[in-house]
Structure formats: structure tokens, C-alpha cells
Amino acid sequence: MNWMMRTGGAAPALPTAEQAEPALLVEALQIGLVGARAVTPVVTGLDLSLARQEVLGLVGESGSGKSLTSLAIARLLDTRSVRVLHGSVRLFGRDLLACSEAEMRAVRGKDIGMIFQDPMTSLDPAFTTGYQLTSVIRRHTAVDKQAARRRAVELLGLVGIGDPRRRIDQYPHQLSGGMRQRVMIAMAIACEPRVLIADEPTTALDATTQAQILELIKNLARTLRMSTIITTHDLGVIAEVCDTVAVMYAGQIVEHATTEQIFYHPQHPYTERLLLSLPRVGVEQEMLGIPGAPPRAGDFPPGCRFAPRCEYVTKPQCVANPVPLKQLDAARGSRCVRSEQLTLQGVRT
Amino acid sequence: MTGSTPLLSARNIHKAFTIRQSALGRAREVVHAVNDVSLDIAPGSTLGIVGESGSGKSTLGRVCLRMVEADRGQIRFGDADLRAMPAGQLRRTRSHMTTIFQDPYSALDPQWTVGRIIEEPLRINGSGGRAERHQMIADILPLVGLSADAIHRVPRSFSGGQRQRIVIARALVTRPKLVFCDEPVSALDVSTRAQVLGLLRELQREFDLAYLFVSHDLGVVERMSDRIAVMYLGSIVEIGAADRVAQGYRHPYTAALVSASPAPDPLAQRARNRVVLNGDPPSPVDIPAGCPFHPRCALAIARCATDKPELVMGADGHGVACHVTNADLALTGDGLLDSVLAGRKPAVERTIS
Amino acid sequence: MTLQEISIAPAAGLSEARRVGTLHAFGRRRLAVAAVVVFVLIVLAALLAPVLGLHNPNTQALTDRLRGPSWNHLLGTDELGRDQLARILAATKISLWASCQATVVGVVLGVPIGLAMGLVGGRADSVISRAFDSLQSIPPLILAIAIVAIVGRNLTPAMIAIGIVFSPTFYRVSRAAASTIAGETYIEASRSMGQRTYKIVLAHVLGNASSALIVQVSTTFAFGILAEAALSYLGLGVQPPSASLGSMLTSAANLLNSSPQLTVEPGVVIIVLVLCVSLVGDALRDVSAGELR
């Protein structure tokens, strides 16, 4: 079929009985940048909970720490420049930060699948796609070469690559950007991981290819019943794919809620301003921005990190002390001291 | 269109690049970046060009400003024939058509101070003495939202959004009439984007600037443009007033592009009827015969594989290059979208290689 | 922001002048600073030798031959009774000057054309690159010997020959630097304003290529000292009674068993000079790499 089409449908149901152990539980995560003389904390006090089969979006602009967080979960940080200082990351109860590197190598690919941002540089140009795929398969499952190859062909078909038997012997440079991203997705899901981490999976892609890849990720997450974290700066991606959202700013989560709550009833001024900055095709709307720039690591203000740019700032409550993440109800939280007083504007008014 | 003379007028532009040559110098792989494109830009208005990678939009912009030489075609800037202009006159004309580039981290010489960077176009054109140049620089800094002390600082100490403001200052210090904006906000954060776009609009009003605004982001292009041209594989497939193209589109590719523009509104997004194209965008090395879009088009008929459709302009200034929709003028906007979704299989199956 | 940007941002701080940043980073490398100090001391000693009240380097005293170090002759005397210390200082001056000549020739021949070709590319680039490649394929000393045979046996022609031999490396380094810079958007911006190519080279390319070039200059200077020593060892460079460090090695070679200090002394000076210059070059390279962006 030459066209894929999608018409309206209800949002996928979240698993009930939240007493079930979360797939991923991050607590008090602190990540620091290794400088010449000292280590500067950038991500601080990060708590994250990913339920089974939930698709969580981690949204933030440059410098917010979202990529660092997702890499930290898979313990893929380059420890020469960035380090986890504190905290725990529990994958189905098992603390990944306490694992040895050898144990982590077994976890990556098998329990956690990762998709990176730039498909151009994430695949090894010296090996065929087949080789790279079968390597992943054979590393984690005890199958022979033929079985691995069969599975690889099957995976390529699953991710929507036409003519997989031919593609499997091609090198990355022979594939387009969208196809390379699909190959990466195939590698990520090869061993049917329980958790999928996608770090800006569509940022480097064209608009029409982006739409395809998002469809693919969404469908795979559903059929393979994976819990998924997607980091992105694009709220459109969040609206398309995610059940829940965590908004990051200057190394902290400033708000988390379901997707609809974030878009229609934001509870943090940064979220509000972010929503107002977005142009939408066919909608008359003035695009405001946020004046100024986010603070750099090591330069964080003593109180709320967004206070210098916030139009609702009041002293001294906003600037005196660090602001904790307040649980507003079971599923949402906001790091704004004034969230109860303010009525913030969402996407539909 | 108004009867006034367009500021920039391009006719039948062709541009191809040879990227691989055999030992004997014969061209082996040719990228047909721009194929028979014509456009007009009215003074003080914005023409937006939207397309994905490989569409040729950036090349088209560079050709129109003669930063890259066209293979064929005619370009007029005001009254003058741009392609035939002698070197000296061309250099002087360049102060009237400037460029804002995409990457603010690469567009500024890291060794130069901001003052020297903004001064460069003034020095090249030799207008006025040192004092006069310094005054012009001092005048433009507040207009782009930079403080006066920026003059002595180097680009390294500025953020991406601020660097782009420096790029804008440099582009406007010679008071040009036309500014080519090549993806000016794509490399910036969302919140900074809105600010810079707001600044561009303000400056357009203030100085009566015309913009040739190239971007892959339809939402941004729609916000900034009076007219929009949609490009695919080197040809303009649709052109018209911005709101007409964004909502009352008449080309199947535009329908897909609009569908792919994410709507940051979860319920709207999920309730939307959207077209998702299959396959990957073909490369401009291997442009299909006939309509360049026909292999991925659900409405394609036999004719689409052999005859390249002409861009047929309507009386309202809205033009489309499509055999099917030009034959059935009722196919626009949502109606067109429904037709595409219900569409027949294309008459010619073409495997995307 | 990419990880790299984030990790560099706090270190960059608000330092505005790039020069101050470079000096500061250099200053932190103590070995390099020590190397600079030693080098400067040696140069000063060599330049000031005539006014230091030392013996005349050319005065022979055949009754005083091959003496070891003494209060009168701090480094002893050579086979013709000449004061070794004075000779070494004079020879150092000659060696340094010789290496300067060679380096300057290499830079003048290789850099401007390398920068231009890196920026412009095209067919001229192919032709000229092949020309320099051919030049480089000739074994350096043999080329130098050939040139000297044609032009004459003096130091200056010999060093010009060495400079010609060095030029392909300068060509390649400047071409590579210019090539990278040519891809930067600010070059395209300059062109879009109508700037002429030669001005782009001078105003943009040269400045941004300077760190790569400075490193190459220091490396080449070190090689120049060695090259001159080799040529003079073969008798093709400096002619007696003047001596360079290399020619002193030659004449002392026969006396290695009886008076080893005559070889060791100039040898040590060569080693120290080359070491200092190499350390400085290394440090410059590290510093300029560390401050990209």
C-alpha cells in the first residue's frame, strides 16, 4: 500500500493498578559536569517514574539536561566530562547505577533499547546493516548466524524498510536518513527490550520523514508493549506520541503531567511561555518568545531557576530558596511556588 | 498582484551541480537542484519558500542573489539585469541584497569583534569614513536588541539567539531592500525562535524590507510570509497567498507537508486526518520523469508519469502544478486531503531505491 | 546544546579577549614555560656573546690545543686552540639564523599559495598540489645537496634549499586549514557581501589558520636546526673558519675518543634547542586545540 493513513482515535489507555512496579524509577538523580577544578552540578534532584507501557516525553530546550538524563539512565555518559553524582535508577527494581560495566553491557540492547538523534553518525559506516543488526541479536540471544540473519530481515520489515533482503547487505551510506533511523530503531528493538529510550529521534529528519518515524515508534511501543522515554525539544512530537510529559528547565523537572494537562492546563510559567512560542499552521496567534537565556551550569540563581525570566515572579518567595517539586495530585507536579495562585494559559483558551 | 514592479524577478531558472566526474571530465552524477523556476518578490513583502531537503530551496535563494551562478534564466533586481551585471556594479548592488544565514555559530568569524563583523559590509562598499561607519553600527545595535558594549566583544561570549541578532545587524547595516533569510531560526531554541522572528517582522515594518524567506518549517513560513511557494525536487509545485496555501492548498504534496507539521495540541493532533507519505524523498540526482512527485502521489494518473505539469496561475494569484487538481478546481484544502486519503493506487508503481 | 557545548561553557566563562585566554592556558603548562625561558636565555647568550668579554672564537692558540674545561676556557679548547665556549655561542647564533632563513623560505613559498588553494580549490588546486607532492617526494637532503651543488656551497644557499624542501609541508598545513575555514558560513557571508578573494584570505583565513601555522613554524624551526647541522656535517653548509653547531660536530668527530667533550658540547646545545622548540610547539598545539569554539 502506498499510503499510510490515520484518522482519529482515542489515546491509548494507561495501565490501571498503578501499584504495579514502575518500569523505570529514577530518584534524586544528580549529574555534574567535570571541569578543570571542580564538578559543577547541572541536573539536580531529578525524580522520574515510568509506568509499564507508558510513553513519557522529556521536553526541554538546549541546556535543559534532557539528553544528559536519558543517557544517564542507560549509563552512557562520557565520564571524562559528565558524571552521575548521586541518585538511583531502578529498572524493574534493579539499580542500574550500582551495576558493573559488564552487567550494564548485558542490560543495554536487551532490557533497554536506545535510539539516538543523528542517524548519520550513529551507525558504523564500515559495516553493513546486516552485520550491525545481527551483532546486537547474537550478543544477547543464543542463536546461530542463519537464525540471526532471518530475525534481522524480519526486523527490517517490521520497521518498514522495503526489500529487506537487499537492504540487509547494504552499508549505511547507501541508505537515506529516514532509512538509517529505521535501522537504528530495528537495532533498538531487536531483543524486544522492555524499555525504549529515544533521544531526539526525529530532530535530524525532514518533516515528512519525521511523521513516518513517529508513527513507527508509536506503533512499535504499542505492539511490543515497551515503556518509552522520548526526549525532544519539539512539543509537536509530544502531542503526537506521548501519554505523559516532564518539562525540563536548567537541569530540573519543572512540571510533569499527562499530555493533555500540560497542553491545556499548564501549571508552570515556563510551560506556558513555551506553548505560546509555537507557531501552528492555520492558527492566528502572535508568537511570543522568552526574553533572556537559561542560566548556565554553575550560574544557577539561588531561588527558582526560571525566576529571572518569569513574568509572574514575586519576591521573596520565588527568589529566596530553591523550589521543590510539589505534587499537585497523584499524577502531576509543578516546581512553581505560585502554581495555585496563577491561572496559566494553555493551548486552547 | 499589484501592478508595481517587483523588486526581484526571476524567470526560468535552472541550476545543476556535477558531483562526480569520470576521469575524462564527463559528468556522471548531476544534482538538478533547480528546474525551471520563476518567481517575483514585491517590495516590502515576504515570499516564503518551503520544502524539505533536496527541494532546492536554498540553492534557489542563492541563485536569486547571484551568490551562485544560474545555468540558465533571467534575474532582474529592480530595473537591472542581475546576471549581466559587471563586477563593480554587482559589488555595489550587494549592499542592497543581503543574507541572514542559518547557523549563528558558523556565520561569525570567531576572531573578530562584533563591531568589526558588522562593519565588514560597510567597508567593502567603502561608503563614508570611519566615524560614519561607527555611527551606523552604533545605530543598528539597539534596533536588533543588543547593547552598545557588544561592539568590543567576540562572538564566543554570546548565546545562539544573540549571535543571530549580530548576523541580522550585519545584514541590515547597509540598509538593503531585499534580505535572503536562509532558515534563520532553524538552529535556535523554540523560545528564541519566536523572539528572532518577531524581531525580523518588526525590522521589516521599520525599514520596508522584502524578505526571501526559506525554511523547511511550514508553521514558521506561514507566520512570516505574504506569499508562499512550495518546492519539491527543484520545482515550485504550488504558490499563492500564505493563508491560501496553508489552508486552501491545492497540491497533494502540500497536503502531506501540512499533515506533517506537528500541531502542538494533543486532541487536535489525534483527531486530525493526516496524510503520511510512504517511502523516502527521492534524491535530486534521480528526478522522475513527468511530475517529480508522481511516484508518491495517490492521485497520480497516467499522464503524470510522462508530462511535467505546468504551474498554472489563477486570476487570484494562486498557482498549482498538478494535472489532477488543475482539472478539478474543487479539490482544495480538506476536500483535497480526503481525496488523497481515499486515493486510488498510482497508475505507475515505482520502487523507491 | 550538545554535550560538548555544555561541558565547555562553564570553562569559557566570560573571557573576552582570545589572546589573554591563549597566554593564560600556555602559562599553565610549566614545562613549556620553562622551555621558553631556556630558549630565550640561549638566544640572548648567543646574541650578546661579542660583548660578554669572551675569547675571540677564531683566535687560534696552537700551544693550547685540546684542553679540558678550565677557568680560562670554561668549556675547554678545540683542536686549534680556539675557545670552545665562544665558538659554541657563535655557532649557536649561526645555527639559529640559518634555521630562521630556512623557515622563512618555507613559509613564504608554502603558506600564501596554500591558503589560497585551500580557499578556492578547483583545478589550480589539483595542479599545484601535485607539484608540491612531487617536490616532497624527493629525499630532502638529496634535494638540498643538489641545490647547493648548483648554487654554491655557502650557508645561505644551503638554507634556502632546506626551505624549499620544507615548503610542501607548509603548503599542506595551510591548505588544510584554509579548506576547513572555507566551509564556514562567515566566508560565504563575506563573499555574499562582495568581498574579494584575496581580501578574504588576508582578513579571515589567515587569522583563523594562525594557530595551525604557528605550530608548524615551531616544528619546522626545530627541523631547521637539525637540517643545518646535517648539511654542515657533510661540509655543504657553513664554511670555515665560521662554525655552526653541525660543523663543530664534524671537525670533532675524529677526536671522539680522545676529546669527547668537543662533540658532546655542541651536541647538547643542539638537543636542548630542538627540545625547547618542540615543547613550545606541542604546548601551542594543545592550547589552540583546547580553545576551539
PDB file of C-alpha atoms in Angstrom, chain B residues 142-344:
ATOM      1  CA  PRO B 142      19.727  48.773  19.734  1.00  0.00           C
ATOM      2  CA  LEU B 143      17.440  48.010  16.805  1.00  0.00           C
ATOM      3  CA  VAL B 144      18.365  44.346  16.981  1.00  0.00           C
ATOM      4  CA  GLY B 145      18.249  44.228  20.748  1.00  0.00           C
ATOM      5  CA  LEU B 146      21.966  44.276  21.539  1.00  0.00           C
ATOM      6  CA  SER B 147      23.667  46.598  23.970  1.00  0.00           C
ATOM      7  CA  ALA B 148      26.277  49.097  22.869  1.00  0.00           C
ATOM      8  CA  ASP B 149      29.131  47.328  24.660  1.00  0.00           C
ATOM      9  CA  ALA B 150      28.688  44.377  22.323  1.00  0.00           C
ATOM     10  CA  ILE B 151      30.954  46.146  19.855  1.00  0.00           C
ATOM     11  CA  HIS B 152      34.113  45.111  21.655  1.00  0.00           C
ATOM     12  CA  ARG B 153      33.160  41.552  22.441  1.00  0.00           C
ATOM     13  CA  VAL B 154      33.814  38.404  20.464  1.00  0.00           C
ATOM     14  CA  PRO B 155      31.069  36.024  19.286  1.00  0.00           C
ATOM     15  CA  ARG B 156      32.078  33.401  21.819  1.00  0.00           C
ATOM     16  CA  SER B 157      30.557  35.326  24.651  1.00  0.00           C
ATOM     17  CA  PHE B 158      27.100  35.395  23.074  1.00  0.00           C
ATOM     18  CA  SER B 159      24.285  32.864  23.021  1.00  0.00           C
ATOM     19  CA  GLY B 160      22.825  31.440  19.822  1.00  0.00           C
ATOM     20  CA  GLY B 161      19.934  33.877  19.775  1.00  0.00           C
ATOM     21  CA  GLN B 162      22.209  36.823  20.370  1.00  0.00           C
ATOM     22  CA  ARG B 163      24.610  35.684  17.661  1.00  0.00           C
ATOM     23  CA  GLN B 164      21.767  35.560  15.234  1.00  0.00           C
ATOM     24  CA  ARG B 165      20.959  39.124  16.169  1.00  0.00           C
ATOM     25  CA  ILE B 166      24.528  40.041  15.253  1.00  0.00           C
ATOM     26  CA  VAL B 167      24.014  38.312  11.912  1.00  0.00           C
ATOM     27  CA  ILE B 168      20.852  40.322  11.424  1.00  0.00           C
ATOM     28  CA  ALA B 169      22.623  43.559  12.320  1.00  0.00           C
ATOM     29  CA  ARG B 170      25.313  42.806   9.785  1.00  0.00           C
ATOM     30  CA  ALA B 171      22.685  42.099   7.147  1.00  0.00           C
ATOM     31  CA  LEU B 172      20.816  45.317   7.771  1.00  0.00           C
ATOM     32  CA  VAL B 173      23.561  47.832   8.406  1.00  0.00           C
ATOM     33  CA  THR B 174      23.766  48.709   4.708  1.00  0.00           C
ATOM     34  CA  ARG B 175      20.006  49.319   4.621  1.00  0.00           C
ATOM     35  CA  PRO B 176      19.259  46.722   1.955  1.00  0.00           C
ATOM     36  CA  LYS B 177      15.991  46.387   0.088  1.00  0.00           C
ATOM     37  CA  LEU B 178      15.969  42.599  -0.038  1.00  0.00           C
ATOM     38  CA  VAL B 179      17.115  40.155   2.604  1.00  0.00           C
ATOM     39  CA  PHE B 180      17.525  36.464   1.876  1.00  0.00           C
ATOM     40  CA  CYS B 181      16.711  34.610   5.079  1.00  0.00           C
ATOM     41  CA  ASP B 182      18.088  31.082   4.789  1.00  0.00           C
ATOM     42  CA  GLU B 183      16.499  29.068   7.584  1.00  0.00           C
ATOM     43  CA  PRO B 184      17.250  31.900  10.015  1.00  0.00           C
ATOM     44  CA  VAL B 185      15.766  30.263  13.097  1.00  0.00           C
ATOM     45  CA  SER B 186      16.204  26.547  12.473  1.00  0.00           C
ATOM     46  CA  ALA B 187      19.288  26.311  14.641  1.00  0.00           C
ATOM     47  CA  LEU B 188      17.705  28.133  17.575  1.00  0.00           C
ATOM     48  CA  ASP B 189      15.652  27.006  20.512  1.00  0.00           C
ATOM     49  CA  VAL B 190      11.908  27.297  20.302  1.00  0.00           C
ATOM     50  CA  SER B 191      11.622  30.214  22.694  1.00  0.00           C
ATOM     51  CA  THR B 192      14.454  32.094  20.997  1.00  0.00           C
ATOM     52  CA  ARG B 193      12.958  31.413  17.603  1.00  0.00           C
ATOM     53  CA  ALA B 194       9.838  33.332  18.403  1.00  0.00           C
ATOM     54  CA  GLN B 195      11.846  36.317  19.542  1.00  0.00           C
ATOM     55  CA  VAL B 196      14.041  36.420  16.468  1.00  0.00           C
ATOM     56  CA  LEU B 197      11.070  36.044  14.140  1.00  0.00           C
ATOM     57  CA  GLY B 198       9.328  38.847  15.979  1.00  0.00           C
ATOM     58  CA  LEU B 199      12.411  40.968  15.515  1.00  0.00           C
ATOM     59  CA  LEU B 200      12.511  40.222  11.800  1.00  0.00           C
ATOM     60  CA  ARG B 201       8.936  41.291  11.370  1.00  0.00           C
ATOM     61  CA  GLU B 202       9.471  44.473  13.288  1.00  0.00           C
ATOM     62  CA  LEU B 203      12.515  45.336  11.207  1.00  0.00           C
ATOM     63  CA  GLN B 204      10.613  44.625   8.036  1.00  0.00           C
ATOM     64  CA  ARG B 205       7.996  47.147   9.003  1.00  0.00           C
ATOM     65  CA  GLU B 206      10.580  49.677  10.137  1.00  0.00           C
ATOM     66  CA  PHE B 207      12.765  49.544   7.047  1.00  0.00           C
ATOM     67  CA  ASP B 208      10.280  48.394   4.406  1.00  0.00           C
ATOM     68  CA  LEU B 209      12.340  45.283   3.694  1.00  0.00           C
ATOM     69  CA  ALA B 210      11.488  42.500   1.315  1.00  0.00           C
ATOM     70  CA  TYR B 211      12.325  39.011   2.532  1.00  0.00           C
ATOM     71  CA  LEU B 212      13.026  35.873   0.604  1.00  0.00           C
ATOM     72  CA  PHE B 213      12.320  33.525   3.487  1.00  0.00           C
ATOM     73  CA  VAL B 214      13.442  29.940   3.053  1.00  0.00           C
ATOM     74  CA  SER B 215      12.576  27.294   5.614  1.00  0.00           C
ATOM     75  CA  HIS B 216      11.519  23.673   5.983  1.00  0.00           C
ATOM     76  CA  ASP B 217       9.096  24.594   8.757  1.00  0.00           C
ATOM     77  CA  LEU B 218       5.686  25.393   7.318  1.00  0.00           C
ATOM     78  CA  GLY B 219       4.408  26.922  10.549  1.00  0.00           C
ATOM     79  CA  VAL B 220       7.239  29.448  10.604  1.00  0.00           C
ATOM     80  CA  VAL B 221       6.944  30.206   6.899  1.00  0.00           C
ATOM     81  CA  GLU B 222       3.236  30.780   7.182  1.00  0.00           C
ATOM     82  CA  ARG B 223       3.728  33.134  10.109  1.00  0.00           C
ATOM     83  CA  MET B 224       6.325  35.216   8.280  1.00  0.00           C
ATOM     84  CA  SER B 225       5.171  35.294   4.676  1.00  0.00           C
ATOM     85  CA  ASP B 226       2.737  37.165   2.496  1.00  0.00           C
ATOM     86  CA  ARG B 227       3.093  34.607  -0.251  1.00  0.00           C
ATOM     87  CA  ILE B 228       4.334  31.045  -0.069  1.00  0.00           C
ATOM     88  CA  ALA B 229       5.941  28.859  -2.724  1.00  0.00           C
ATOM     89  CA  VAL B 230       6.130  25.116  -2.077  1.00  0.00           C
ATOM     90  CA  MET B 231       9.091  23.391  -3.674  1.00  0.00           C
ATOM     91  CA  TYR B 232       9.627  19.741  -4.438  1.00  0.00           C
ATOM     92  CA  LEU B 233      12.724  18.345  -6.165  1.00  0.00           C
ATOM     93  CA  GLY B 234      13.657  21.630  -7.759  1.00  0.00           C
ATOM     94  CA  SER B 235      10.252  22.796  -8.963  1.00  0.00           C
ATOM     95  CA  ILE B 236       7.618  25.025  -7.476  1.00  0.00           C
ATOM     96  CA  VAL B 237       4.517  22.867  -7.120  1.00  0.00           C
ATOM     97  CA  GLU B 238       2.284  25.477  -5.564  1.00  0.00           C
ATOM     98  CA  ILE B 239       2.447  29.217  -4.991  1.00  0.00           C
ATOM     99  CA  GLY B 240      -0.014  31.691  -3.593  1.00  0.00           C
ATOM    100  CA  ALA B 241      -1.045  33.855  -0.681  1.00  0.00           C
ATOM    101  CA  ALA B 242       0.144  32.431   2.631  1.00  0.00           C
ATOM    102  CA  ASP B 243      -3.198  31.554   4.148  1.00  0.00           C
ATOM    103  CA  ARG B 244      -4.463  30.116   0.877  1.00  0.00           C
ATOM    104  CA  VAL B 245      -1.527  27.772   0.580  1.00  0.00           C
ATOM    105  CA  ALA B 246      -1.630  26.755   4.234  1.00  0.00           C
ATOM    106  CA  GLN B 247      -5.338  26.104   4.428  1.00  0.00           C
ATOM    107  CA  GLY B 248      -6.733  26.069   0.922  1.00  0.00           C
ATOM    108  CA  TYR B 249      -3.881  24.141  -0.657  1.00  0.00           C
ATOM    109  CA  ARG B 250      -4.335  22.524  -4.000  1.00  0.00           C
ATOM    110  CA  HIS B 251      -1.344  20.246  -4.419  1.00  0.00           C
ATOM    111  CA  PRO B 252      -1.139  16.741  -2.931  1.00  0.00           C
ATOM    112  CA  TYR B 253       2.402  17.357  -1.705  1.00  0.00           C
ATOM    113  CA  THR B 254       1.314  20.465   0.147  1.00  0.00           C
ATOM    114  CA  ALA B 255      -1.356  18.324   1.779  1.00  0.00           C
ATOM    115  CA  ALA B 256       1.336  15.956   3.027  1.00  0.00           C
ATOM    116  CA  LEU B 257       3.503  18.827   4.216  1.00  0.00           C
ATOM    117  CA  VAL B 258       0.655  20.403   6.132  1.00  0.00           C
ATOM    118  CA  SER B 259      -0.124  16.999   7.626  1.00  0.00           C
ATOM    119  CA  ALA B 260       3.445  16.567   8.727  1.00  0.00           C
ATOM    120  CA  SER B 261       3.525  19.888  10.523  1.00  0.00           C
ATOM    121  CA  PRO B 262       3.027  18.928  14.107  1.00  0.00           C
ATOM    122  CA  ALA B 263       0.140  20.534  15.882  1.00  0.00           C
ATOM    123  CA  PRO B 264       1.036  21.103  19.486  1.00  0.00           C
ATOM    124  CA  ASP B 265      -2.440  20.210  20.611  1.00  0.00           C
ATOM    125  CA  PRO B 266      -2.848  16.573  21.573  1.00  0.00           C
ATOM    126  CA  LEU B 267      -6.543  16.181  20.971  1.00  0.00           C
ATOM    127  CA  ALA B 268      -6.407  18.048  17.689  1.00  0.00           C
ATOM    128  CA  GLN B 269      -3.393  16.070  16.637  1.00  0.00           C
ATOM    129  CA  ARG B 270      -5.013  12.735  17.335  1.00  0.00           C
ATOM    130  CA  ALA B 271      -8.294  13.725  15.776  1.00  0.00           C
ATOM    131  CA  ARG B 272      -6.628  15.038  12.675  1.00  0.00           C
ATOM    132  CA  ASN B 273      -6.902  13.387   9.314  1.00  0.00           C
ATOM    133  CA  ARG B 274      -3.380  13.248   8.157  1.00  0.00           C
ATOM    134  CA  VAL B 275      -1.503  12.074   5.173  1.00  0.00           C
ATOM    135  CA  VAL B 276       1.728  10.288   5.879  1.00  0.00           C
ATOM    136  CA  LEU B 277       3.824   9.733   2.801  1.00  0.00           C
ATOM    137  CA  ASN B 278       5.382   6.407   2.189  1.00  0.00           C
ATOM    138  CA  GLY B 279       8.974   5.916   1.143  1.00  0.00           C
ATOM    139  CA  ASP B 280      11.815   8.370   1.379  1.00  0.00           C
ATOM    140  CA  PRO B 281      12.123  11.616  -0.531  1.00  0.00           C
ATOM    141  CA  PRO B 282      13.926  10.748  -3.747  1.00  0.00           C
ATOM    142  CA  SER B 283      17.203  12.473  -4.364  1.00  0.00           C
ATOM    143  CA  PRO B 284      17.618  15.329  -6.816  1.00  0.00           C
ATOM    144  CA  VAL B 285      20.127  13.222  -8.697  1.00  0.00           C
ATOM    145  CA  ASP B 286      17.436  10.967  -9.961  1.00  0.00           C
ATOM    146  CA  ILE B 287      14.381  13.099 -10.686  1.00  0.00           C
ATOM    147  CA  PRO B 288      11.459  11.079 -12.014  1.00  0.00           C
ATOM    148  CA  ALA B 289      10.132  11.844 -15.465  1.00  0.00           C
ATOM    149  CA  GLY B 290       6.921  13.767 -15.702  1.00  0.00           C
ATOM    150  CA  CYS B 291       5.747  15.221 -12.401  1.00  0.00           C
ATOM    151  CA  PRO B 292       8.541  14.899  -9.852  1.00  0.00           C
ATOM    152  CA  PHE B 293       6.037  13.959  -7.145  1.00  0.00           C
ATOM    153  CA  HIS B 294       4.088  11.331  -9.046  1.00  0.00           C
ATOM    154  CA  PRO B 295       5.743   8.198  -7.551  1.00  0.00           C
ATOM    155  CA  ARG B 296       4.466   9.097  -4.085  1.00  0.00           C
ATOM    156  CA  CYS B 297       1.184  10.647  -5.136  1.00  0.00           C
ATOM    157  CA  ALA B 298      -2.112   8.859  -4.530  1.00  0.00           C
ATOM    158  CA  LEU B 299      -3.901  10.887  -7.172  1.00  0.00           C
ATOM    159  CA  ALA B 300      -1.421  10.245  -9.965  1.00  0.00           C
ATOM    160  CA  ILE B 301      -2.826   9.327 -13.354  1.00  0.00           C
ATOM    161  CA  ALA B 302      -1.077   8.006 -16.431  1.00  0.00           C
ATOM    162  CA  ARG B 303      -0.286  11.471 -17.688  1.00  0.00           C
ATOM    163  CA  CYS B 304       1.654  12.329 -14.537  1.00  0.00           C
ATOM    164  CA  ALA B 305       4.411   9.921 -15.400  1.00  0.00           C
ATOM    165  CA  THR B 306       5.104  11.472 -18.770  1.00  0.00           C
ATOM    166  CA  ASP B 307       4.127  15.150 -18.792  1.00  0.00           C
ATOM    167  CA  LYS B 308       5.601  17.516 -16.276  1.00  0.00           C
ATOM    168  CA  PRO B 309       2.705  19.729 -15.178  1.00  0.00           C
ATOM    169  CA  GLU B 310       2.931  23.456 -15.753  1.00  0.00           C
ATOM    170  CA  LEU B 311       2.479  25.873 -12.910  1.00  0.00           C
ATOM    171  CA  VAL B 312      -0.909  27.263 -13.892  1.00  0.00           C
ATOM    172  CA  MET B 313      -1.588  30.636 -12.281  1.00  0.00           C
ATOM    173  CA  GLY B 314      -5.150  31.576 -11.460  1.00  0.00           C
ATOM    174  CA  ALA B 315      -6.503  35.083 -11.543  1.00  0.00           C
ATOM    175  CA  ASP B 316      -6.264  35.233  -7.766  1.00  0.00           C
ATOM    176  CA  GLY B 317      -2.510  34.700  -7.859  1.00  0.00           C
ATOM    177  CA  HIS B 318      -2.750  31.094  -6.701  1.00  0.00           C
ATOM    178  CA  GLY B 319      -0.829  28.688  -8.909  1.00  0.00           C
ATOM    179  CA  VAL B 320      -0.562  24.905  -8.854  1.00  0.00           C
ATOM    180  CA  ALA B 321       1.431  22.443 -10.943  1.00  0.00           C
ATOM    181  CA  CYS B 322      -0.782  19.387 -10.959  1.00  0.00           C
ATOM    182  CA  HIS B 323      -2.701  17.779 -13.785  1.00  0.00           C
ATOM    183  CA  VAL B 324      -5.357  16.394 -11.493  1.00  0.00           C
ATOM    184  CA  THR B 325      -6.163  19.405  -9.358  1.00  0.00           C
ATOM    185  CA  ASN B 326      -5.962  21.829 -12.241  1.00  0.00           C
ATOM    186  CA  ALA B 327      -8.605  19.760 -13.954  1.00  0.00           C
ATOM    187  CA  ASP B 328     -10.836  19.711 -10.878  1.00  0.00           C
ATOM    188  CA  LEU B 329     -10.774  23.120  -9.234  1.00  0.00           C
ATOM    189  CA  ALA B 330     -12.949  21.996  -6.377  1.00  0.00           C
ATOM    190  CA  LEU B 331     -10.121  19.935  -4.902  1.00  0.00           C
ATOM    191  CA  THR B 332      -8.711  22.242  -2.270  1.00  0.00           C
ATOM    192  CA  GLY B 333      -7.884  22.121   1.415  1.00  0.00           C
ATOM    193  CA  ASP B 334      -9.690  19.495   3.445  1.00  0.00           C
ATOM    194  CA  GLY B 335     -11.518  18.250   0.406  1.00  0.00           C
ATOM    195  CA  LEU B 336      -8.221  17.547  -1.308  1.00  0.00           C
ATOM    196  CA  LEU B 337      -6.950  15.843   1.818  1.00  0.00           C
ATOM    197  CA  ASP B 338      -9.921  13.479   1.838  1.00  0.00           C
ATOM    198  CA  SER B 339      -9.384  12.671  -1.816  1.00  0.00           C
ATOM    199  CA  VAL B 340      -5.767  11.886  -1.194  1.00  0.00           C
ATOM    200  CA  LEU B 341      -6.610   9.640   1.722  1.00  0.00           C
ATOM    201  CA  ALA B 342      -9.202   7.824  -0.304  1.00  0.00           C
ATOM    202  CA  GLY B 343      -6.992   7.879  -3.365  1.00  0.00           C
ATOM    203  CA  ARG B 344      -6.561   5.226  -5.933  1.00  0.00           C
TER     204      ARG B 344
END
